[in-house]
Each structure stands twice: as structure tokens, then as C-alpha cells.
PDB file of C-alpha atoms (C1' of nucleotides) in Angstrom:
ATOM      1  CA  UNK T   1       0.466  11.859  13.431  1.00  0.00           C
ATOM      2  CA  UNK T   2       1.764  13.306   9.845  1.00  0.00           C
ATOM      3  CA  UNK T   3       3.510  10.411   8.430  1.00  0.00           C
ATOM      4  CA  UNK T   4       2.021  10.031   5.415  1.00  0.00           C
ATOM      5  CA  UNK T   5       3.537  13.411   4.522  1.00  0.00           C
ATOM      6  CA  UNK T   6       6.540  12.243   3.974  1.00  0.00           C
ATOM      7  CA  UNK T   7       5.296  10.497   1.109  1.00  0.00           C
ATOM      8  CA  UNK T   8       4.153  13.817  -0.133  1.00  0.00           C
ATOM      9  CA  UNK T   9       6.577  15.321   0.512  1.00  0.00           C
ATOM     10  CA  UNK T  10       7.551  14.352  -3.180  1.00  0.00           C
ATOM     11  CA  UNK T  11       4.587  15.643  -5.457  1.00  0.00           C
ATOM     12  CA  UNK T  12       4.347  18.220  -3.324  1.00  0.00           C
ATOM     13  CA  UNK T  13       7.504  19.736  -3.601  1.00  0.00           C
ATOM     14  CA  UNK T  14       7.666  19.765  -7.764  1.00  0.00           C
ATOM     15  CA  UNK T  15       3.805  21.662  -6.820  1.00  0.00           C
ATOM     16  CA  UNK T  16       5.244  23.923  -4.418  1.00  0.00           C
ATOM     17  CA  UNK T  17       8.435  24.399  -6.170  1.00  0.00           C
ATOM     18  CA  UNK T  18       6.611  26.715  -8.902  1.00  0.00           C
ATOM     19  CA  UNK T  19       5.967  29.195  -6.490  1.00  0.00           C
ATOM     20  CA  UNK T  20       9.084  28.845  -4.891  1.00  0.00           C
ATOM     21  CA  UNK T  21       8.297  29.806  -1.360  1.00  0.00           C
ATOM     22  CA  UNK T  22      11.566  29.441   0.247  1.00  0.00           C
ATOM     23  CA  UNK T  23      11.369  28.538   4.076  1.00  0.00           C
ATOM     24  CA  UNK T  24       7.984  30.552   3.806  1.00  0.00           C
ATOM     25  CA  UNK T  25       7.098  27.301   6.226  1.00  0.00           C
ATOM     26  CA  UNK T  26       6.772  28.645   9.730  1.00  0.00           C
ATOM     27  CA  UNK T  27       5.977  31.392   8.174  1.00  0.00           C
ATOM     28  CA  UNK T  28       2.817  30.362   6.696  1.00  0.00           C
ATOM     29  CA  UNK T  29       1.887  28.000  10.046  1.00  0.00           C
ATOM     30  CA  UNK T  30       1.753  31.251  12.025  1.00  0.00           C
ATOM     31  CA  UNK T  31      -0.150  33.331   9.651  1.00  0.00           C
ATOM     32  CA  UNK T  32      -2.648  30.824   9.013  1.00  0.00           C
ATOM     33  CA  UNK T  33      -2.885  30.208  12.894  1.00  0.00           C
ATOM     34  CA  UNK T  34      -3.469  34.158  13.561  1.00  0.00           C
ATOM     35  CA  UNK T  35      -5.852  34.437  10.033  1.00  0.00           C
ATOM     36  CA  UNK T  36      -7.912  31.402  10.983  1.00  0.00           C
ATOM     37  CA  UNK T  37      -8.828  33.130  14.107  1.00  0.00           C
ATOM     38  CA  UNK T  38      -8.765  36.287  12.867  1.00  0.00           C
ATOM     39  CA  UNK T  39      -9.464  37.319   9.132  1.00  0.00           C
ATOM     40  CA  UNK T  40      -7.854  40.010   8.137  1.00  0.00           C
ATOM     41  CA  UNK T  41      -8.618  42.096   5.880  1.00  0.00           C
ATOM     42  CA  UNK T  42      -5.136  42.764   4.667  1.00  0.00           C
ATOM     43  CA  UNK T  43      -4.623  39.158   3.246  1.00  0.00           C
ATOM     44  CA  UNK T  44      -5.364  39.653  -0.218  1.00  0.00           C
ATOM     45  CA  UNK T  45      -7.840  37.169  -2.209  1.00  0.00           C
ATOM     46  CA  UNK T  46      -6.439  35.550  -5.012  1.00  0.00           C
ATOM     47  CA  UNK T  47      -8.117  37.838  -7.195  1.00  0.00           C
ATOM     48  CA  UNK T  48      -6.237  40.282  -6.064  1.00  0.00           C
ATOM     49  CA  UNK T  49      -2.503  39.326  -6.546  1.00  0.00           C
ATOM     50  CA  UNK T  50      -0.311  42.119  -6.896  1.00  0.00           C
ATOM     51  CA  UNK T  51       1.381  42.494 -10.562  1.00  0.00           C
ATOM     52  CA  UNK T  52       4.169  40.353 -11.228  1.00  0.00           C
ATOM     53  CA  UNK T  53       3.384  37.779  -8.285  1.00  0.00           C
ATOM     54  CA  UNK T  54       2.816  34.001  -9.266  1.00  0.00           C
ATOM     55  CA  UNK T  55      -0.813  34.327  -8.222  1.00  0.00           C
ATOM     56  CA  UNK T  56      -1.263  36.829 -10.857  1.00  0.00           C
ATOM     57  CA  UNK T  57      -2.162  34.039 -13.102  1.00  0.00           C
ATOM     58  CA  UNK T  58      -5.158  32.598 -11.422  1.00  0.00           C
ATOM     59  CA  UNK T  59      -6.764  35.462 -13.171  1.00  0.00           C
ATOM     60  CA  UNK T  60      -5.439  34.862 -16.510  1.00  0.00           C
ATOM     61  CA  UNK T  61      -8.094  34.320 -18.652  1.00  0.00           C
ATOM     62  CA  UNK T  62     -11.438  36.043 -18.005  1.00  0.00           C
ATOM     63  CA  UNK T  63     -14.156  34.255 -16.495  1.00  0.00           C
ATOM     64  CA  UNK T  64     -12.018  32.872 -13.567  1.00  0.00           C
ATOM     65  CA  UNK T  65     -13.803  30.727 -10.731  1.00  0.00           C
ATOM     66  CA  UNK T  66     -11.851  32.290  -8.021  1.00  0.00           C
ATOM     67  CA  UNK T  67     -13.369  34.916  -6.288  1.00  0.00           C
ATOM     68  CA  UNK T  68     -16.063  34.884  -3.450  1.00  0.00           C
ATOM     69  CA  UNK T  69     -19.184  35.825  -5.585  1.00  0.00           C
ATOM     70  CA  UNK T  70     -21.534  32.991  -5.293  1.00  0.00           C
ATOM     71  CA  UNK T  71     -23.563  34.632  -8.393  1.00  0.00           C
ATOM     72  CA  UNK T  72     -20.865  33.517 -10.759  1.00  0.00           C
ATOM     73  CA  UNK T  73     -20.555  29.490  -9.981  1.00  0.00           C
ATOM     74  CA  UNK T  74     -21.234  28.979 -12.700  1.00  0.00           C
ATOM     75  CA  UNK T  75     -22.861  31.370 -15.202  1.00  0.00           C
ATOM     76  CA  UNK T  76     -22.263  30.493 -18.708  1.00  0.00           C
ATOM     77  CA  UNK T  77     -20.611  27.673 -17.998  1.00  0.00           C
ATOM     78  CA  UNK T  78     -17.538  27.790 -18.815  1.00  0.00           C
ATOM     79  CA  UNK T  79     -15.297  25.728 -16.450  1.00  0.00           C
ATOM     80  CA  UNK T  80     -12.046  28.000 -16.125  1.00  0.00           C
ATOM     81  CA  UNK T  81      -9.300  26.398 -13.834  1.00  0.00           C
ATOM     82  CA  UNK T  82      -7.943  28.947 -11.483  1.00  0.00           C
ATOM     83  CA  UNK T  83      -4.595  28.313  -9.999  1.00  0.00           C
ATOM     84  CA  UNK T  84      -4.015  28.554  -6.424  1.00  0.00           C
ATOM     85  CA  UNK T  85      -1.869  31.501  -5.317  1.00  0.00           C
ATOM     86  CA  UNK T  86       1.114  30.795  -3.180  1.00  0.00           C
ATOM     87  CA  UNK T  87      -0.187  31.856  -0.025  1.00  0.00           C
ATOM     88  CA  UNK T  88      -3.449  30.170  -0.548  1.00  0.00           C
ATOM     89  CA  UNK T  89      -1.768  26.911  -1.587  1.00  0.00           C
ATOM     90  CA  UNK T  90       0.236  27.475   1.772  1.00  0.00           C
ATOM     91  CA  UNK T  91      -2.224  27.840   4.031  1.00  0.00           C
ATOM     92  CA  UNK T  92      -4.564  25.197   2.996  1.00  0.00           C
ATOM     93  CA  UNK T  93      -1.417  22.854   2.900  1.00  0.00           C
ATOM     94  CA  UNK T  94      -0.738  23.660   6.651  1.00  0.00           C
ATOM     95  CA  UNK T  95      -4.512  22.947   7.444  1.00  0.00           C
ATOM     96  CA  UNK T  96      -4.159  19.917   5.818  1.00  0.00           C
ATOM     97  CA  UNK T  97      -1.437  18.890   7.609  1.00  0.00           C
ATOM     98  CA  UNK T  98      -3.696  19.555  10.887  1.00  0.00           C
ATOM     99  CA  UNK T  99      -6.508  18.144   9.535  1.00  0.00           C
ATOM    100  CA  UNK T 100      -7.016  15.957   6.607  1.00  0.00           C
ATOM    101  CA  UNK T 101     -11.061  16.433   6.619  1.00  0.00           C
ATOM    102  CA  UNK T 102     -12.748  19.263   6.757  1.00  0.00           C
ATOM    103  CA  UNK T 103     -15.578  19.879   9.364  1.00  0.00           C
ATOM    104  CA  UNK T 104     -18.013  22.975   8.008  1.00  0.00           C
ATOM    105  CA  UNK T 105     -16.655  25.139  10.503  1.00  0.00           C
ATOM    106  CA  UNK T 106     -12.790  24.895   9.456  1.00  0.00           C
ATOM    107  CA  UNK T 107     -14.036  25.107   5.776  1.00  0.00           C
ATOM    108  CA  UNK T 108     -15.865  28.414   6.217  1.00  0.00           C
ATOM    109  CA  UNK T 109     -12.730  29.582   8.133  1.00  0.00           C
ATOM    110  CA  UNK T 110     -10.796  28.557   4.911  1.00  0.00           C
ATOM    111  CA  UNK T 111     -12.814  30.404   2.553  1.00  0.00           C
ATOM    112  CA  UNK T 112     -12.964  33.353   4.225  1.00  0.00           C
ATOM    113  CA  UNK T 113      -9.241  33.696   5.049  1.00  0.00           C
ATOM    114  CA  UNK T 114      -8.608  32.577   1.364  1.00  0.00           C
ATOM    115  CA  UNK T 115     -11.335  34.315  -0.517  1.00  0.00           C
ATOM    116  CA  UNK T 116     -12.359  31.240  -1.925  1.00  0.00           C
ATOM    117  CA  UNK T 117     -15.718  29.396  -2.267  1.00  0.00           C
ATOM    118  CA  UNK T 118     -16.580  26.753   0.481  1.00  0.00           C
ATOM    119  CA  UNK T 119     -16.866  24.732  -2.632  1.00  0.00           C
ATOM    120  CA  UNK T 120     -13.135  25.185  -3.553  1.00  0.00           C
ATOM    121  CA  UNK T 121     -11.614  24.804  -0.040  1.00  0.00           C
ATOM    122  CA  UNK T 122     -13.649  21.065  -0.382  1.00  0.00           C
ATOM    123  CA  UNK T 123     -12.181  20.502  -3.530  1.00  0.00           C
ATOM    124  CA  UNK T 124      -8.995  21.176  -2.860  1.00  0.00           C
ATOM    125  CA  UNK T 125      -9.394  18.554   0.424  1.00  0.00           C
ATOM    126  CA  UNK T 126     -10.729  16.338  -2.081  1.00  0.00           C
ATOM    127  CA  UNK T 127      -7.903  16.312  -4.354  1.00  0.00           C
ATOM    128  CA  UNK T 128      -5.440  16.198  -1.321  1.00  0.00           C
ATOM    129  CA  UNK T 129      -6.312  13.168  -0.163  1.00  0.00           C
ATOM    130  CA  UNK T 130      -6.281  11.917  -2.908  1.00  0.00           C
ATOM    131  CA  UNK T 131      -3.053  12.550  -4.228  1.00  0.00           C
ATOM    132  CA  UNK T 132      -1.665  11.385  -0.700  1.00  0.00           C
ATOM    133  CA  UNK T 133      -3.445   7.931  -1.344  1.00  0.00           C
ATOM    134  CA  UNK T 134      -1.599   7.949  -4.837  1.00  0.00           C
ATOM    135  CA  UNK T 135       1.185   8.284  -3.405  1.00  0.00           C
ATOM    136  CA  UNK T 136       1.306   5.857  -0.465  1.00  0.00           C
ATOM    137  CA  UNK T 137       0.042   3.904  -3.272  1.00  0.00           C
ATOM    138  CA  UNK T 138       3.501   4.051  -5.017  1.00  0.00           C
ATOM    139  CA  UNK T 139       5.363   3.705  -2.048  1.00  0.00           C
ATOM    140  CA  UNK T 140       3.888   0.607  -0.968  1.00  0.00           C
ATOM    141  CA  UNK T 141       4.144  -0.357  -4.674  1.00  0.00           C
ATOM    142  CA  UNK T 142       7.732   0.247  -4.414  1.00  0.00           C
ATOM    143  CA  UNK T 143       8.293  -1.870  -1.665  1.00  0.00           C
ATOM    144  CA  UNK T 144       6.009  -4.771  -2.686  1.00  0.00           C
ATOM    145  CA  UNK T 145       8.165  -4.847  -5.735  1.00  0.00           C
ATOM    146  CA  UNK T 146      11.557  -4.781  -3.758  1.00  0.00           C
ATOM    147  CA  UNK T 147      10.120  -8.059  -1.351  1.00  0.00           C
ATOM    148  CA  UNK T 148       9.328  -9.658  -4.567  1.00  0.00           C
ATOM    149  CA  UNK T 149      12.717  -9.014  -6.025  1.00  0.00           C
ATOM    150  CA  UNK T 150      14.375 -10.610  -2.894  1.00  0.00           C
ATOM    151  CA  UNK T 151      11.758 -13.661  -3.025  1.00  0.00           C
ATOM    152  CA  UNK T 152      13.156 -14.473  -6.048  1.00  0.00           C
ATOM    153  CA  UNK T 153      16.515 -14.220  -5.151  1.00  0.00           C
ATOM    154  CA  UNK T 154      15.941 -16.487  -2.343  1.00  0.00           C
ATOM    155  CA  UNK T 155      14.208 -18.918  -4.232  1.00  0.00           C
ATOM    156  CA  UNK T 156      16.795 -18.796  -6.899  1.00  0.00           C
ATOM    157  CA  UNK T 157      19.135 -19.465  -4.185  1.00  0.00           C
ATOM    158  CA  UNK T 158      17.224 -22.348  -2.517  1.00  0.00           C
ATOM    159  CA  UNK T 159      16.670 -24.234  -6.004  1.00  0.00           C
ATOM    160  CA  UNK T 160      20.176 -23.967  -6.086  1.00  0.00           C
ATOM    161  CA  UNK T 161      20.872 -25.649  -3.114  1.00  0.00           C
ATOM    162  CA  UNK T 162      18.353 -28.273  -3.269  1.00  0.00           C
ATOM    163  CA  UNK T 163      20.333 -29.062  -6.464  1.00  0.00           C
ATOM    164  CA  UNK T 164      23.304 -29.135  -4.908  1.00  0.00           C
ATOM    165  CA  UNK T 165      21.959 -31.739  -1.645  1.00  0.00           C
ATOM    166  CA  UNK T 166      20.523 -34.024  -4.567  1.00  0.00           C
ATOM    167  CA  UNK T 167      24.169 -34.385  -6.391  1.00  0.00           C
ATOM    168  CA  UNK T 168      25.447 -34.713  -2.887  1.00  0.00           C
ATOM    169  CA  UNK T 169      23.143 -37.899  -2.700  1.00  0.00           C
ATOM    170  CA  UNK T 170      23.453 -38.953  -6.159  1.00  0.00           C
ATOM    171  CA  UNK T 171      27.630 -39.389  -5.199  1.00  0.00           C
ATOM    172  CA  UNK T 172      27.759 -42.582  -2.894  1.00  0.00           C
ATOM    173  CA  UNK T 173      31.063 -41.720  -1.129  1.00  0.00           C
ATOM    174  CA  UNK T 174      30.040 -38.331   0.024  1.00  0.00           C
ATOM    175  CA  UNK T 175      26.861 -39.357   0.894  1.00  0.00           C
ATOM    176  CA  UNK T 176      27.691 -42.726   3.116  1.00  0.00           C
ATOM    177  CA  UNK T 177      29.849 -40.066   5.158  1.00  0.00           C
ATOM    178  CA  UNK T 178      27.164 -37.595   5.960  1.00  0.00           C
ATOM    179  CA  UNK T 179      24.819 -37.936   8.830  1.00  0.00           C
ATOM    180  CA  UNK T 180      21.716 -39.727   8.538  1.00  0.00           C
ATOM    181  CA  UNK T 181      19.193 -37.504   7.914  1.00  0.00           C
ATOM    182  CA  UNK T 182      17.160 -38.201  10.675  1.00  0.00           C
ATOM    183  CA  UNK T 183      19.269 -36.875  12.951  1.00  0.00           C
ATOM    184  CA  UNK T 184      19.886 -33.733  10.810  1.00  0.00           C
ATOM    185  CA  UNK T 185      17.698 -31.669  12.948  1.00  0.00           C
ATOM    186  CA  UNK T 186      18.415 -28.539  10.681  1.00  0.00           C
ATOM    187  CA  UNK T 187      19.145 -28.382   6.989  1.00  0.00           C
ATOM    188  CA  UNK T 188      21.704 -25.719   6.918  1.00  0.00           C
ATOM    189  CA  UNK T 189      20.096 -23.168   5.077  1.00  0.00           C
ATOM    190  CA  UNK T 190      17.030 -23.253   7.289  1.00  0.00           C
ATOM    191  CA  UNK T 191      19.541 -22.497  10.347  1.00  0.00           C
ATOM    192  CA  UNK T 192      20.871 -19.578   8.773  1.00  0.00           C
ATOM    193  CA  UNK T 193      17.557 -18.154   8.157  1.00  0.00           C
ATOM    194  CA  UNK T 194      16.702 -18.773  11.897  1.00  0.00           C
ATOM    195  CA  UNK T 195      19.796 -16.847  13.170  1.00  0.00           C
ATOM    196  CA  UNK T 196      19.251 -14.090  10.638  1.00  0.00           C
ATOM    197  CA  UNK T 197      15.841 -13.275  10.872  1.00  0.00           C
ATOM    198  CA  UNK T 198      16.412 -11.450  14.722  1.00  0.00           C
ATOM    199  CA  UNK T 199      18.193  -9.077  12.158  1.00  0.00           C
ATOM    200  CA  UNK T 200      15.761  -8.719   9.645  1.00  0.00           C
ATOM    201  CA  UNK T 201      13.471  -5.704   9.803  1.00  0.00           C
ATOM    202  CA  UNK T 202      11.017  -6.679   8.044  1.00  0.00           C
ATOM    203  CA  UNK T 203      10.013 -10.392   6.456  1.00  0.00           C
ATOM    204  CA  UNK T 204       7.382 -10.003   4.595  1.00  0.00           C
ATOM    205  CA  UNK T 205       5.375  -7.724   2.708  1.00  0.00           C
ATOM    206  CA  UNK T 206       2.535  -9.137   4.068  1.00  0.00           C
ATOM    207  CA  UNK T 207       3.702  -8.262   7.376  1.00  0.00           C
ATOM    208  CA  UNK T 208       4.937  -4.676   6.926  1.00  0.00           C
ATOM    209  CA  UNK T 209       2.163  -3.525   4.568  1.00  0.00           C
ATOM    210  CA  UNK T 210      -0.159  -4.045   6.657  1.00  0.00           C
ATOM    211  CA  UNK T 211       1.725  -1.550   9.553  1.00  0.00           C
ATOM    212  CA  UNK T 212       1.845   0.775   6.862  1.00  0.00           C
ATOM    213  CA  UNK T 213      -1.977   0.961   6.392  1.00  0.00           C
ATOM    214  CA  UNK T 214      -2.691   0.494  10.138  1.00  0.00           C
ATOM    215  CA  UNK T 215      -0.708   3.978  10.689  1.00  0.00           C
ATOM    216  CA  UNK T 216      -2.681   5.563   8.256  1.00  0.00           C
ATOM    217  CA  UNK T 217      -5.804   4.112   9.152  1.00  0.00           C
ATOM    218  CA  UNK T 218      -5.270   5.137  12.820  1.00  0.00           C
ATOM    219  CA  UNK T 219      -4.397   8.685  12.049  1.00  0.00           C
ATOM    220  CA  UNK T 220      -7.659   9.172   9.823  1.00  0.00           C
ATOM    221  CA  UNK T 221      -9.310   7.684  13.227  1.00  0.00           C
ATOM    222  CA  UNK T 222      -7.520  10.120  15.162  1.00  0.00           C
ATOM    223  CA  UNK T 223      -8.453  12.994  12.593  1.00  0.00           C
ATOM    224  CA  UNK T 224     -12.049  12.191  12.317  1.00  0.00           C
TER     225      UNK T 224
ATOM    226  C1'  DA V   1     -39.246   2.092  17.550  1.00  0.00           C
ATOM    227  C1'  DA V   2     -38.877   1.524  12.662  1.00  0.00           C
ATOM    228  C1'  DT V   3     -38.963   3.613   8.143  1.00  0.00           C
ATOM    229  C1'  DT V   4     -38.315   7.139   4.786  1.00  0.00           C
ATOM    230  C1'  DT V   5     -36.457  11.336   3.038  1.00  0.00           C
ATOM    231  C1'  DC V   6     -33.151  14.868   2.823  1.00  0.00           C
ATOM    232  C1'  DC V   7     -28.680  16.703   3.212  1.00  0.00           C
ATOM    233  C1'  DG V   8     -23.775  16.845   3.548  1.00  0.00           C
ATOM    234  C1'  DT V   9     -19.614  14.541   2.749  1.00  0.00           C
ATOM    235  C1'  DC V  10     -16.705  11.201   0.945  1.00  0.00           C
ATOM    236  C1'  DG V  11     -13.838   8.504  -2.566  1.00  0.00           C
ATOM    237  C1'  DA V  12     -13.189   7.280  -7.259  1.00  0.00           C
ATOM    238  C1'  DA V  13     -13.111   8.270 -11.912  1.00  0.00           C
ATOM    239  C1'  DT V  14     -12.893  11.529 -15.213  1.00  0.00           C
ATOM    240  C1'  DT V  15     -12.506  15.966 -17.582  1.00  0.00           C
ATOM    241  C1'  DA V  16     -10.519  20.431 -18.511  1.00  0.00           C
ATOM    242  C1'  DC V  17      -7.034  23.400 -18.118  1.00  0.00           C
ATOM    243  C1'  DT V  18      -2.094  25.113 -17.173  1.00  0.00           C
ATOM    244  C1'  DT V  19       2.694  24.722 -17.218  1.00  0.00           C
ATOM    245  C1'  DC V  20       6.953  23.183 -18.738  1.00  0.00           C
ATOM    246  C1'  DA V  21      10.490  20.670 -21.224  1.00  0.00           C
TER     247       DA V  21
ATOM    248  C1'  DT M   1       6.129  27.493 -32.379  1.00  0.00           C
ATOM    249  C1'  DT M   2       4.203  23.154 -31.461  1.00  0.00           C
ATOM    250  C1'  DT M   3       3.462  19.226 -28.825  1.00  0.00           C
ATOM    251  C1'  DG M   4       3.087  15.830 -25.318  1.00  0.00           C
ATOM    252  C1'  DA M   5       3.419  14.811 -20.480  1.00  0.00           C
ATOM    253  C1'  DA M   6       2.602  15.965 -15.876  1.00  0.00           C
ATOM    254  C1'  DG M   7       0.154  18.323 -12.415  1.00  0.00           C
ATOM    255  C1'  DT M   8      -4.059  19.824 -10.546  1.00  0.00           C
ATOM    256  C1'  DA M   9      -8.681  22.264 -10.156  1.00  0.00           C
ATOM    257  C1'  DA M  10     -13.208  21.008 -11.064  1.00  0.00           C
ATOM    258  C1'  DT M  11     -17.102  17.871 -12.176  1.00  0.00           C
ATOM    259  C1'  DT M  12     -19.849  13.797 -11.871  1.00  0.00           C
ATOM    260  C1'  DC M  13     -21.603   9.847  -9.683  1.00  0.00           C
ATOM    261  C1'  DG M  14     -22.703   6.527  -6.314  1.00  0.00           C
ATOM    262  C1'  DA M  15     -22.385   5.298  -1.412  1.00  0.00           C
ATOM    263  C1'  DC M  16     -22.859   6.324   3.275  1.00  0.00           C
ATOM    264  C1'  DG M  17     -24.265   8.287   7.800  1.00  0.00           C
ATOM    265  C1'  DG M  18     -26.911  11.391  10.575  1.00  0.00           C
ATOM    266  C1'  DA M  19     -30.889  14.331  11.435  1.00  0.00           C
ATOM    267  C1'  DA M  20     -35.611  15.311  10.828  1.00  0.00           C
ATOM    268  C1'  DA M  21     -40.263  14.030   9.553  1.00  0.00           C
TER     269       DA M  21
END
DNA sequence: AATTTCCGTCGAATTACTTCA
DNA sequence: TTTGAAGTAATTCGACGGAAA
């Protein structure tokens, strides 16, 4: 199901991080479970963050965006960037990780339980999937660069023994004692590939890409 | 049934802002 | 204190699909 989390696992954490919310997971997965069902009034908008708390700072600096009002979307137009409070980063991250699209209904739930705008809970989705592509992006990067590095090698290593076969032939007395080369059913290197490549996980890029984006392309399947 | 229009949502690109080293 | 980089919320734009006319 989740597996591209564990690419995400990465920018994630350095986001998370700031707000430090020490295994606050399970935590979070059963409020947001009870909340999504249930609204409470008790869970405080972001707005609202008690003095000295992280989320404080989403209101730094006047004409913030957070808040439920619809009347002040935009106003005079200023474009202030609030900054998700812990809890609210929390519990949209555990959504996400249940659902990576919204359907109106979950949305609404979101922005209710959050105190947030419809508008922000989509934005947020947005961005999330976004960043997760950007990330799978340098993963697959990463590994497209290690097959390359060991294509090279190999084809270092193959130039280097075609070289060698051709001085082989090039010196008579070694070469009148080797077999004919019609009967030489298997150059040697070629039969060591063979027997190694049971052991090889993976070939090719070309081959294992591919799996990755066939996992990710099921799961949005299964999501949707 | 086919076409058009409207609406909601998406991804991609970009901007604007915050935080931190 | 200033500055640049990184992270991310928000905006814009074009494309697409589904529902209604």
C-alpha cells in the first residue's frame, strides 16, 4: 500500500523534525480517527495555539490565511503564508497516508477537524503529492545513476578483455594451442555472466524502474 | 445519441514567505 | 545582523472527466 513513504520518509522528517513530535505517531492516527468522525470542539484551530507552542507562529504576522472565515480569502490581498501547526501537520499527514486524494467528503472532514479552509486541506494534498513525486524522483535518479556506474564498469571490463583475446591471437604459439573457436560454445566471460545473473537482483534499470512505477501506479489505482 | 457548457480536481510550474545555518 | 539556501504554503494555468442542459 504505503511504499512510497518510505521515500518520504526523508523530507518529511527534516519537516516534521521542527515541531518535534516525538512518537506523537499512534498518537495522532487515533485522534484523527476519533476527530474525523467526531469533531470536537476541544481540538483547537490553528489560530488558536496556546502561547509558547510551535503553532503559535502561524499567526505571526497579521493578516494570516488560517482561520475558517471565508470573508477573509483574500481581502486586500496580501498573500501571508501560515504555517501548519503540529497537530494539523499530523493529522493531515496520517490522512495522507490513508488516502493520497481527497474526495469532497474527506476534505470537509479535514477542514473542520483542522479549522482550515477546504481550500487549504487541497493545497496541502496538492503539495504532498507532489513532494512524494520529487522524491521518488530522486530515488529512482539515484539508482539510474548507480546501474550506469556499474555499466561502465562492465564495459570497462569487457574492452579489457576483448583486448586481452586479440593479443592472445596476435601470439601464434598460444593461439595454435587454444580451441578452435567454433567449438568454443561460450566465451568465458559470457559464462560467468550466465551463472551469475540467478544471483543478481536486479539487471537493468530498465527492468527495475519500471516495478518501481508499476507499484506506485497500482496504489494510486487502488486509492482512486 | 451527440454536443456543449459548467464545475471540480489534478499536476506542473512558479511565487512568496519562513526558518535556519 | 545579514544573507543565502531549503522547505513549504499558496497561486496560476492548462488539461481532463463527469454531470447537466
Amino acid at each position: 500500500m504505503e511504499k512510497e513513504d518510505l521515500s518520504l520518509s526523508l523530507s518529511l522528517s527534516t519537516y516534521t523534525n521542527h515541531f518535534a513530535p516525538s512518537s506523537s505517531s499512534s498518537y495522532f492516527r487515533q485522534r484523527m480517527q476519533w476527530n474525523l468522525l467526531l469533531p470536537s470542539s476541544s481540538d483547537r484551530g490553528a489560530g488558536e495555539a496556546a502561547p509558547g507552542d510551535e503553532a503559535g507562529e502561524a499567526e505571526r504576522g497579521g493578516c494570516s490565511s488560517q482561520g475558517i472565515s471565508d470573508e477573509d480569502e483574500d481581502g486586500d490581498g496580501c498573500r501571508k503564508k501560515l504555517r501548519l501547526s503540529r497537530d494539523q501537520s499530523a493529522v493531515l499527514e496520517d490522512s495522507f497516508k490513508e488516502h493520497t486524494t481527497l474526495n469532497p467528503k474527506l476534505k470537509a472532514a479535514l477542514a473542520k477537524q483542522l479549522n482550515l479552509r477546504p481550500r487549504q486541506v487541497e493545497v496541502w494534498f496538492q503539495n504532498r503529492r507532489a513532494r512524494t513525486k520529487l522524491k521518488q524522483t530522486e530515488v529512482d535518479c539515484e539508482f539510474l545513476k548507480k546501474c550506469c556506474e556499474n555499466l561502465t564498469e562492465e564495459n570497462r571490463r569487457l574492452h579489457k578483455e576483448v583486448q586481452e583475446l586479440r593479443a592472445l591471437k596476435l601470439s601464434p604459439q598460444v593461439y595454435m594451442q587454444m580451441t578452435p573457436p567454433t567449438t568454443l560454445t561460450m566465451c568465458p566471460s559470457c559464462d560467468r555472466r550466465l551463472s551469475n545473473s540467478t544471483a543478481t537482483a536486479v539487471s537493468s534499470p530498465a527492468e527495475a524502474l519500471p516495478q518501481h512505477r508499476r507499484l506506485r501506479a497500482n496504489e494510486s489505482l487502488a486509492n482512486s
